[in-house]
mmCIF file with all atom_site columns, C-alpha atoms in Angstrom:
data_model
loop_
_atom_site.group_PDB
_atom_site.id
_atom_site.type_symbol
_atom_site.label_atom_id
_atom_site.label_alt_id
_atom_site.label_comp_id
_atom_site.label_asym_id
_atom_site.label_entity_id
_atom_site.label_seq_id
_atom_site.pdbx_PDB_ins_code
_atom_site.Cartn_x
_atom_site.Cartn_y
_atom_site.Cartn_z
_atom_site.occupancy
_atom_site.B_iso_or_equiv
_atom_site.pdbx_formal_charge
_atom_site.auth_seq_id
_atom_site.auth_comp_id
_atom_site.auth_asym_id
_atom_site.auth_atom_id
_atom_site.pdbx_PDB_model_num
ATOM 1   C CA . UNK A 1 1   ? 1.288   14.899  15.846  1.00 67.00 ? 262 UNK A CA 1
ATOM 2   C CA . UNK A 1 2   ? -0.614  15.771  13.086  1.00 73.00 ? 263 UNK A CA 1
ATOM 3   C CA . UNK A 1 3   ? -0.687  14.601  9.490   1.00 73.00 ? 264 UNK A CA 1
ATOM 4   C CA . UNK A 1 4   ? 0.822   17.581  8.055   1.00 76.00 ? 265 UNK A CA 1
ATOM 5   C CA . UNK A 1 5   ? 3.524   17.634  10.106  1.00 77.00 ? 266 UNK A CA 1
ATOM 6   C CA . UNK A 1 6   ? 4.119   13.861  9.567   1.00 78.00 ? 267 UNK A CA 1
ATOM 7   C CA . UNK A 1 7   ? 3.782   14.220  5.699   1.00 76.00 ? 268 UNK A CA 1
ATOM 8   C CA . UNK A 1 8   ? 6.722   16.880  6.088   1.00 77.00 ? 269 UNK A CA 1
ATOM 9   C CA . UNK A 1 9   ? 8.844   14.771  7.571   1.00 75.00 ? 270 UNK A CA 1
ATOM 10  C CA . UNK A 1 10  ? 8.198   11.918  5.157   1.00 77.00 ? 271 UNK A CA 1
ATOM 11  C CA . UNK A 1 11  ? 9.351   14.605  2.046   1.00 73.00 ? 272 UNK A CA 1
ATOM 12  C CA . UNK A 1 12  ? 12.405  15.649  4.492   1.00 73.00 ? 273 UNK A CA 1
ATOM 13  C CA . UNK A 1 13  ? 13.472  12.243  4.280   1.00 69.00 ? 274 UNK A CA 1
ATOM 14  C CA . UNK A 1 14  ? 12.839  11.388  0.900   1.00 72.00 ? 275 UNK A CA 1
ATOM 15  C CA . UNK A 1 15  ? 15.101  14.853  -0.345  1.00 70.00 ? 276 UNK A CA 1
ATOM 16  C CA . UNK A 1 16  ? 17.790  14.260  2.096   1.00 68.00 ? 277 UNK A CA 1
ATOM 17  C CA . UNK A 1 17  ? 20.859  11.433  2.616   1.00 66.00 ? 278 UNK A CA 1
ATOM 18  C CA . UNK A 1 18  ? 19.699  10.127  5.400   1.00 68.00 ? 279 UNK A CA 1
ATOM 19  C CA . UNK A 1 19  ? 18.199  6.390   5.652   1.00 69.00 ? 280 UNK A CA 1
ATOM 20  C CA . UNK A 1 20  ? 16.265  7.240   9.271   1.00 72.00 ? 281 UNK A CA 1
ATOM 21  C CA . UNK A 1 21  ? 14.528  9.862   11.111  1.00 71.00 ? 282 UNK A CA 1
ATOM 22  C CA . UNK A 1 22  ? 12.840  8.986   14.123  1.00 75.00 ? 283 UNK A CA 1
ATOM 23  C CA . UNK A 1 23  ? 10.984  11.917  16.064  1.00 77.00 ? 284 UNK A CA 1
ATOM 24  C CA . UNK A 1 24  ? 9.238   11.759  19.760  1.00 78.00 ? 285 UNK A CA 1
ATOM 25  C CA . UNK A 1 25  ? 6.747   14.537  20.233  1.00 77.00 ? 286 UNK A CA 1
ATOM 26  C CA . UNK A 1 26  ? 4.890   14.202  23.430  1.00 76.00 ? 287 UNK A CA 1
ATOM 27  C CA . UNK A 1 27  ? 3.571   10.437  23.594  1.00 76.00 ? 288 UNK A CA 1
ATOM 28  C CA . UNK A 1 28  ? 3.720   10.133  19.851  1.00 76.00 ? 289 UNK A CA 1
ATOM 29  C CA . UNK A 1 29  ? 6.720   8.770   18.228  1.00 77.00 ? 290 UNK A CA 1
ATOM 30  C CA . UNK A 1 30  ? 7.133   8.357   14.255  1.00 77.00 ? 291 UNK A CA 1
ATOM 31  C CA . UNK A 1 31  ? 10.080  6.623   12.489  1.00 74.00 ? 292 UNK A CA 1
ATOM 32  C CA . UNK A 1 32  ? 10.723  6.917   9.077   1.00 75.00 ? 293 UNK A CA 1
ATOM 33  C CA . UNK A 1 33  ? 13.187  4.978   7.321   1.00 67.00 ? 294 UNK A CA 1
ATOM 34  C CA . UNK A 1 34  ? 14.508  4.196   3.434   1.00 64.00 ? 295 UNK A CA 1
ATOM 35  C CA . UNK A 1 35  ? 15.378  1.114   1.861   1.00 55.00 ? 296 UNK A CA 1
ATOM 36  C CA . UNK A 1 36  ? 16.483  0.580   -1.755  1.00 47.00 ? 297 UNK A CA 1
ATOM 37  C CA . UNK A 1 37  ? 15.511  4.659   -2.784  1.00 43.00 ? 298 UNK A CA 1
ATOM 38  C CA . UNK A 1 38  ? 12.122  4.514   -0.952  1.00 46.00 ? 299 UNK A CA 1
ATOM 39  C CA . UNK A 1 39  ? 10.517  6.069   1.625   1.00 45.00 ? 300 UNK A CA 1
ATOM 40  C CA . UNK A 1 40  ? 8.825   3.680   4.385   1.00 48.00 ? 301 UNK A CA 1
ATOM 41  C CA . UNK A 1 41  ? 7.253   3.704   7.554   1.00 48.00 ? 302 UNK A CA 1
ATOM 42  C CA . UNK A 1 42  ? 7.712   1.479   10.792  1.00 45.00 ? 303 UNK A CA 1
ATOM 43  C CA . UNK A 1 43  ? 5.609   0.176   12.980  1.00 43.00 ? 304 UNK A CA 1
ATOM 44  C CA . UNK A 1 44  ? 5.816   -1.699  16.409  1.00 40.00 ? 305 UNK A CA 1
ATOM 45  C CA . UNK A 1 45  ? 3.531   -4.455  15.120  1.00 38.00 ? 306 UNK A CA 1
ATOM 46  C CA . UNK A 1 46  ? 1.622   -5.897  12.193  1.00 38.00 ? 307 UNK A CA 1
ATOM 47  C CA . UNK A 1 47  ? -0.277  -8.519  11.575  1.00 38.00 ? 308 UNK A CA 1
ATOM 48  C CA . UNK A 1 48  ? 0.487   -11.145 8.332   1.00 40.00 ? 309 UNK A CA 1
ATOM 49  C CA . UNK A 1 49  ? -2.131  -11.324 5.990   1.00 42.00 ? 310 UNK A CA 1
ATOM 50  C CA . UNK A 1 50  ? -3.566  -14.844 4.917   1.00 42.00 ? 311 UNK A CA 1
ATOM 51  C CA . UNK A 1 51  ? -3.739  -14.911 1.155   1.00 44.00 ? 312 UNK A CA 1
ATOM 52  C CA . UNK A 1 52  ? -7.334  -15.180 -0.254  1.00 45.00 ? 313 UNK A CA 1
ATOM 53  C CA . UNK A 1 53  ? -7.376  -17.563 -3.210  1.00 43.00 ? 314 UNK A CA 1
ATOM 54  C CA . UNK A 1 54  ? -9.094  -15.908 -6.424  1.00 47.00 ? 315 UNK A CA 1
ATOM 55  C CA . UNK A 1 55  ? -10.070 -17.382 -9.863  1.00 48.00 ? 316 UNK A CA 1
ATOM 56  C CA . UNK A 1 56  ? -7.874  -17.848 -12.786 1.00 46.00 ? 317 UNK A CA 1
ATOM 57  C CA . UNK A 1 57  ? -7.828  -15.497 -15.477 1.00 47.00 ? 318 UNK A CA 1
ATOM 58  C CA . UNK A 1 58  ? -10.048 -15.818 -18.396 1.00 49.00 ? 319 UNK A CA 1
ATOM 59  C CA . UNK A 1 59  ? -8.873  -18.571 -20.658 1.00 49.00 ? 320 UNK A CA 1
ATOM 60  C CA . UNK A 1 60  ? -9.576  -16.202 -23.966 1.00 52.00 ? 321 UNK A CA 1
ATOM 61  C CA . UNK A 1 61  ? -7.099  -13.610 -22.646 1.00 50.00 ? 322 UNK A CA 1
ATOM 62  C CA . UNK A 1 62  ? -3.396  -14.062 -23.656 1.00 50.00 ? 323 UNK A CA 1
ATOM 63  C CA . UNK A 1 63  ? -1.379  -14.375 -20.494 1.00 46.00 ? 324 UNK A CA 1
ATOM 64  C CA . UNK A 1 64  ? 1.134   -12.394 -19.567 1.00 47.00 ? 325 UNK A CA 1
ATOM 65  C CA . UNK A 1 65  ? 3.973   -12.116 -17.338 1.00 54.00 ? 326 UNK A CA 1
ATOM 66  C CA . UNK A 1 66  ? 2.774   -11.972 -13.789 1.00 71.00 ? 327 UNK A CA 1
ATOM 67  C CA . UNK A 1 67  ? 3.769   -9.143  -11.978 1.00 92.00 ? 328 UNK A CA 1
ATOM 68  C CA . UNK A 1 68  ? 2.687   -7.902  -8.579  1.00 94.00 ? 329 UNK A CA 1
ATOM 69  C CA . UNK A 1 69  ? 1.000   -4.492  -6.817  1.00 95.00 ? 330 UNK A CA 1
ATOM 70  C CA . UNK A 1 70  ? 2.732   -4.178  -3.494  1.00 94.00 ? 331 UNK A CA 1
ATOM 71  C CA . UNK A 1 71  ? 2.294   -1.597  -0.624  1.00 93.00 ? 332 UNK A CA 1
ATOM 72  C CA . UNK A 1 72  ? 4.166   1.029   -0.880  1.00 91.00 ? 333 UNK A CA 1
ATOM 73  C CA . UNK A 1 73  ? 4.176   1.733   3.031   1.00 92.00 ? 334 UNK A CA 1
ATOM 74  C CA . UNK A 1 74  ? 3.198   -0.068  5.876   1.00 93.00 ? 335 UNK A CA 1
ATOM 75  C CA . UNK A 1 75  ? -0.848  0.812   6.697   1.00 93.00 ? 336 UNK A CA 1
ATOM 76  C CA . UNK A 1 76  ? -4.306  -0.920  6.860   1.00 93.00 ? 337 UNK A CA 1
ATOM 77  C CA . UNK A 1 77  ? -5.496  -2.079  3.060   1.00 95.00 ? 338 UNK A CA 1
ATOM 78  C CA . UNK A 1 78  ? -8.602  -0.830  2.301   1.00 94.00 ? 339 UNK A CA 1
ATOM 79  C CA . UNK A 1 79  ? -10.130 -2.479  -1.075  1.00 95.00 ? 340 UNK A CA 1
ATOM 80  C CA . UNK A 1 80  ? -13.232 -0.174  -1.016  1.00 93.00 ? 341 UNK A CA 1
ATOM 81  C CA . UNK A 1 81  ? -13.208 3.261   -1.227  1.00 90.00 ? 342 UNK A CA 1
ATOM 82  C CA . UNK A 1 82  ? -15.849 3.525   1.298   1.00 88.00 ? 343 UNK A CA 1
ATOM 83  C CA . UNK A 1 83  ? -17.869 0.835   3.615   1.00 86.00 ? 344 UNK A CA 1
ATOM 84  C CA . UNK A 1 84  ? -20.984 -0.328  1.510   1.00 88.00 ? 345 UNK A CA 1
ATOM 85  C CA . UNK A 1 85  ? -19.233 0.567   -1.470  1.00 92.00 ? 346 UNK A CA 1
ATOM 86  C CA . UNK A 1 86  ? -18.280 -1.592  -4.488  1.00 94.00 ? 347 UNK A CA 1
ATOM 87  C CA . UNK A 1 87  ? -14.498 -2.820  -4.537  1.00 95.00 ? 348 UNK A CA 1
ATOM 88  C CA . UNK A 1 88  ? -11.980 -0.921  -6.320  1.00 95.00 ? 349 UNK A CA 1
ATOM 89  C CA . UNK A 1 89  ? -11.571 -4.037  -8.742  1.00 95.00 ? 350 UNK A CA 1
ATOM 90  C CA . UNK A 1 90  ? -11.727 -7.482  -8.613  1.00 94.00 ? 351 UNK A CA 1
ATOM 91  C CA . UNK A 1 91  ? -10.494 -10.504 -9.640  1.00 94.00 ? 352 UNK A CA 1
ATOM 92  C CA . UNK A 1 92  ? -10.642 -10.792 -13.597 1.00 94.00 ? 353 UNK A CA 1
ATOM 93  C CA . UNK A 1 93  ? -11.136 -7.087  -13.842 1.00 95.00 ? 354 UNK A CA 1
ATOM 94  C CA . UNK A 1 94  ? -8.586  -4.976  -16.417 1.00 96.00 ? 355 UNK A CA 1
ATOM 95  C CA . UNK A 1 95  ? -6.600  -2.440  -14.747 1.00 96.00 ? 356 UNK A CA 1
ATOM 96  C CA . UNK A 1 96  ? -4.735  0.653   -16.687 1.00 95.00 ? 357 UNK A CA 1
ATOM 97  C CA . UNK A 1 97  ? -1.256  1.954   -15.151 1.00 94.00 ? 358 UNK A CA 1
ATOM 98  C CA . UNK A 1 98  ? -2.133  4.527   -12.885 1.00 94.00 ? 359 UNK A CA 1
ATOM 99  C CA . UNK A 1 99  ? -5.674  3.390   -11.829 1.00 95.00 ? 360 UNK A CA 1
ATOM 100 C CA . UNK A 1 100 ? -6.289  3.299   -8.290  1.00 95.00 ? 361 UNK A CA 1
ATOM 101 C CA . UNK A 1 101 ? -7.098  -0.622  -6.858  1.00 96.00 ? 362 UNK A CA 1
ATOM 102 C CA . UNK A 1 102 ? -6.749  0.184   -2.823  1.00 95.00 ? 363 UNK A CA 1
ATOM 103 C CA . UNK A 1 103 ? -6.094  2.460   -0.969  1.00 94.00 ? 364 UNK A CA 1
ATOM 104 C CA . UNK A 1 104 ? -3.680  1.901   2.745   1.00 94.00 ? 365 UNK A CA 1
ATOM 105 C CA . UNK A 1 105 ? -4.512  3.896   5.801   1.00 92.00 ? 366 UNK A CA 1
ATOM 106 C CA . UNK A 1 106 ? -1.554  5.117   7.635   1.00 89.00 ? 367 UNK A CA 1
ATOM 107 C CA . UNK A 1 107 ? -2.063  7.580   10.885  1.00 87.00 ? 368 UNK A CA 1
ATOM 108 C CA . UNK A 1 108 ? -5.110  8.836   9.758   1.00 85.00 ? 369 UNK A CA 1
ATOM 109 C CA . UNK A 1 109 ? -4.210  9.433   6.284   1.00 90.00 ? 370 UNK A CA 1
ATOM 110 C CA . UNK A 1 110 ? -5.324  7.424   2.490   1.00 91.00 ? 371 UNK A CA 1
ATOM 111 C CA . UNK A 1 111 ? -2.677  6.766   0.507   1.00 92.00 ? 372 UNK A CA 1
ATOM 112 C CA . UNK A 1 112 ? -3.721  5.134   -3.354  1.00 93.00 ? 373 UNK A CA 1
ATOM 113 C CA . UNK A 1 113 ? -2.361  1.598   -4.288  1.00 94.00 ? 374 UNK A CA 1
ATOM 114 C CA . UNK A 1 114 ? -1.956  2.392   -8.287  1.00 94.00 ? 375 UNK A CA 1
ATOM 115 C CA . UNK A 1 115 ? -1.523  -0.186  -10.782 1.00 94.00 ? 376 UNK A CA 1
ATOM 116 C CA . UNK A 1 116 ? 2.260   0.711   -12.240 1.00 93.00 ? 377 UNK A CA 1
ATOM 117 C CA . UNK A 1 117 ? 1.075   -1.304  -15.261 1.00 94.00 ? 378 UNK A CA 1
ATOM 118 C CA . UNK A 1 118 ? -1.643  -2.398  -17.035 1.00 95.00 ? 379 UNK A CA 1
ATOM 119 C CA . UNK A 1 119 ? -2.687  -5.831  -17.016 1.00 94.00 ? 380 UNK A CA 1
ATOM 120 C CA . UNK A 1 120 ? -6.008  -8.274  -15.539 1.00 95.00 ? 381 UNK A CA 1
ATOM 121 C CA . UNK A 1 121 ? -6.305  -8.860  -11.536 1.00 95.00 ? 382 UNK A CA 1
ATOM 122 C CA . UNK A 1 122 ? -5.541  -12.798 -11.045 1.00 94.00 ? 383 UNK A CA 1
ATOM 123 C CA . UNK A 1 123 ? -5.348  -12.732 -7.572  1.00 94.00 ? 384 UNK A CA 1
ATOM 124 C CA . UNK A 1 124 ? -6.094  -10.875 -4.691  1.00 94.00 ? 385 UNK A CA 1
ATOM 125 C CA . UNK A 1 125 ? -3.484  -11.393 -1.944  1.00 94.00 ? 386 UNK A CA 1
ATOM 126 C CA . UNK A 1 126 ? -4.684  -9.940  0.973   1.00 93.00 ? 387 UNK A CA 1
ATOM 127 C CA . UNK A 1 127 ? -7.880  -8.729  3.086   1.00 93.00 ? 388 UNK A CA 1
ATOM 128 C CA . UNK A 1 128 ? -9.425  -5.493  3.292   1.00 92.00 ? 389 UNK A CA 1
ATOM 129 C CA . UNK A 1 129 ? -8.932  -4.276  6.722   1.00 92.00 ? 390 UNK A CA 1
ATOM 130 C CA . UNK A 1 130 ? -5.986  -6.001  7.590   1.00 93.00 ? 391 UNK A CA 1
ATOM 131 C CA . UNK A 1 131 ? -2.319  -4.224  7.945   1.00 94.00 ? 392 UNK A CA 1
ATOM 132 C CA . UNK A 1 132 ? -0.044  -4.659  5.725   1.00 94.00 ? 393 UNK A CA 1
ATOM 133 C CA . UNK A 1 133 ? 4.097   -4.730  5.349   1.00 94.00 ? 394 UNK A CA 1
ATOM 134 C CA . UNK A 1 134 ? 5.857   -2.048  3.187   1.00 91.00 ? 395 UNK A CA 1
ATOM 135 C CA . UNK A 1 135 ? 6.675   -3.785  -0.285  1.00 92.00 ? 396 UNK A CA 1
ATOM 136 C CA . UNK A 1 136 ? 4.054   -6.835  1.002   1.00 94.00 ? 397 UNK A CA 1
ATOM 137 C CA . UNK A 1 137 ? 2.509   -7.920  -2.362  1.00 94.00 ? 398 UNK A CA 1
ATOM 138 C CA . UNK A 1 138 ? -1.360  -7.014  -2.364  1.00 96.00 ? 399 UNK A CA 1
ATOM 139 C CA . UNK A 1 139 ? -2.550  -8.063  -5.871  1.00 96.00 ? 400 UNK A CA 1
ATOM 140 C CA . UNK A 1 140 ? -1.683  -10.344 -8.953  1.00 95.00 ? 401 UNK A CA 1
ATOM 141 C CA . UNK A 1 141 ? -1.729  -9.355  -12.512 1.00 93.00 ? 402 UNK A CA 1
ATOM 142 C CA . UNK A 1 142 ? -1.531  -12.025 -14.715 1.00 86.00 ? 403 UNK A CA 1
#
């Protein structure tokens, strides 16, 4: 099944009532389901991520709030945007709303984990290369 065809189906669902689609093509199966407005995907198996313990924030920056950066689908995290490559940010780095700080890997295809709002990375929560839960928290603002 290619990517096109599975990226269809994903904006079928997420225009339509239903809360499932599941399609079998040959030896490939894909099964899309929504939860709470939002489009997800499900897979047999996934591994839990152990939580990688990062540095307080800078103690001349006013804290704020913590909120979280979660994955929006269920894929491998990626926290390069290529092997030998810098991270995307790290841990005391200012984001922006809208800047890119992963990016997940789901049949073949890079989705961007975007920073909804702006604030500094105070933790990183899980490893690059590891899979990863829909609406699994990947990063701390603080």
């Amino acid at each position: 099944m290619d990517s096109e065809r599975i990226k269809g189906l994903i904006d079928l669902l997420a225009e339509s009532d239903l809360l499932e689609l599941s399609l079998t093509e040959g030896d490939s199966t894909v099964r899309l389901f929504k939860q709470a407005g939002k489009v997800m995907t499900k897979a047999p198996q996934a591994a839990a991520a152990a939580p990688v313990i990062a540095d307080s924030p800078k103690a001349d920056t006013p804290a704020p709030a913590a909120t979280e950066i979660k994955a929006s689908l269920y894929g491998v995290l990626h926290l390069t945007p290529a092997i030998g490559e810098p991270p995307f940010v790290g841990v005391g780095d200012q984001v922006e709303a809208g800047q890119t700080v992963a990016v997940l890997e789901a049949m073949k295809m890079f989705h961007p984990v975007k920073a909804k709002t702006p604030g500094r990375i105070s933790a990183i929560l899980a490893q690059s290369g590891v899979e990863v839960e829909a609406g699994q928290s990947l990063f701390r603002l603080g």
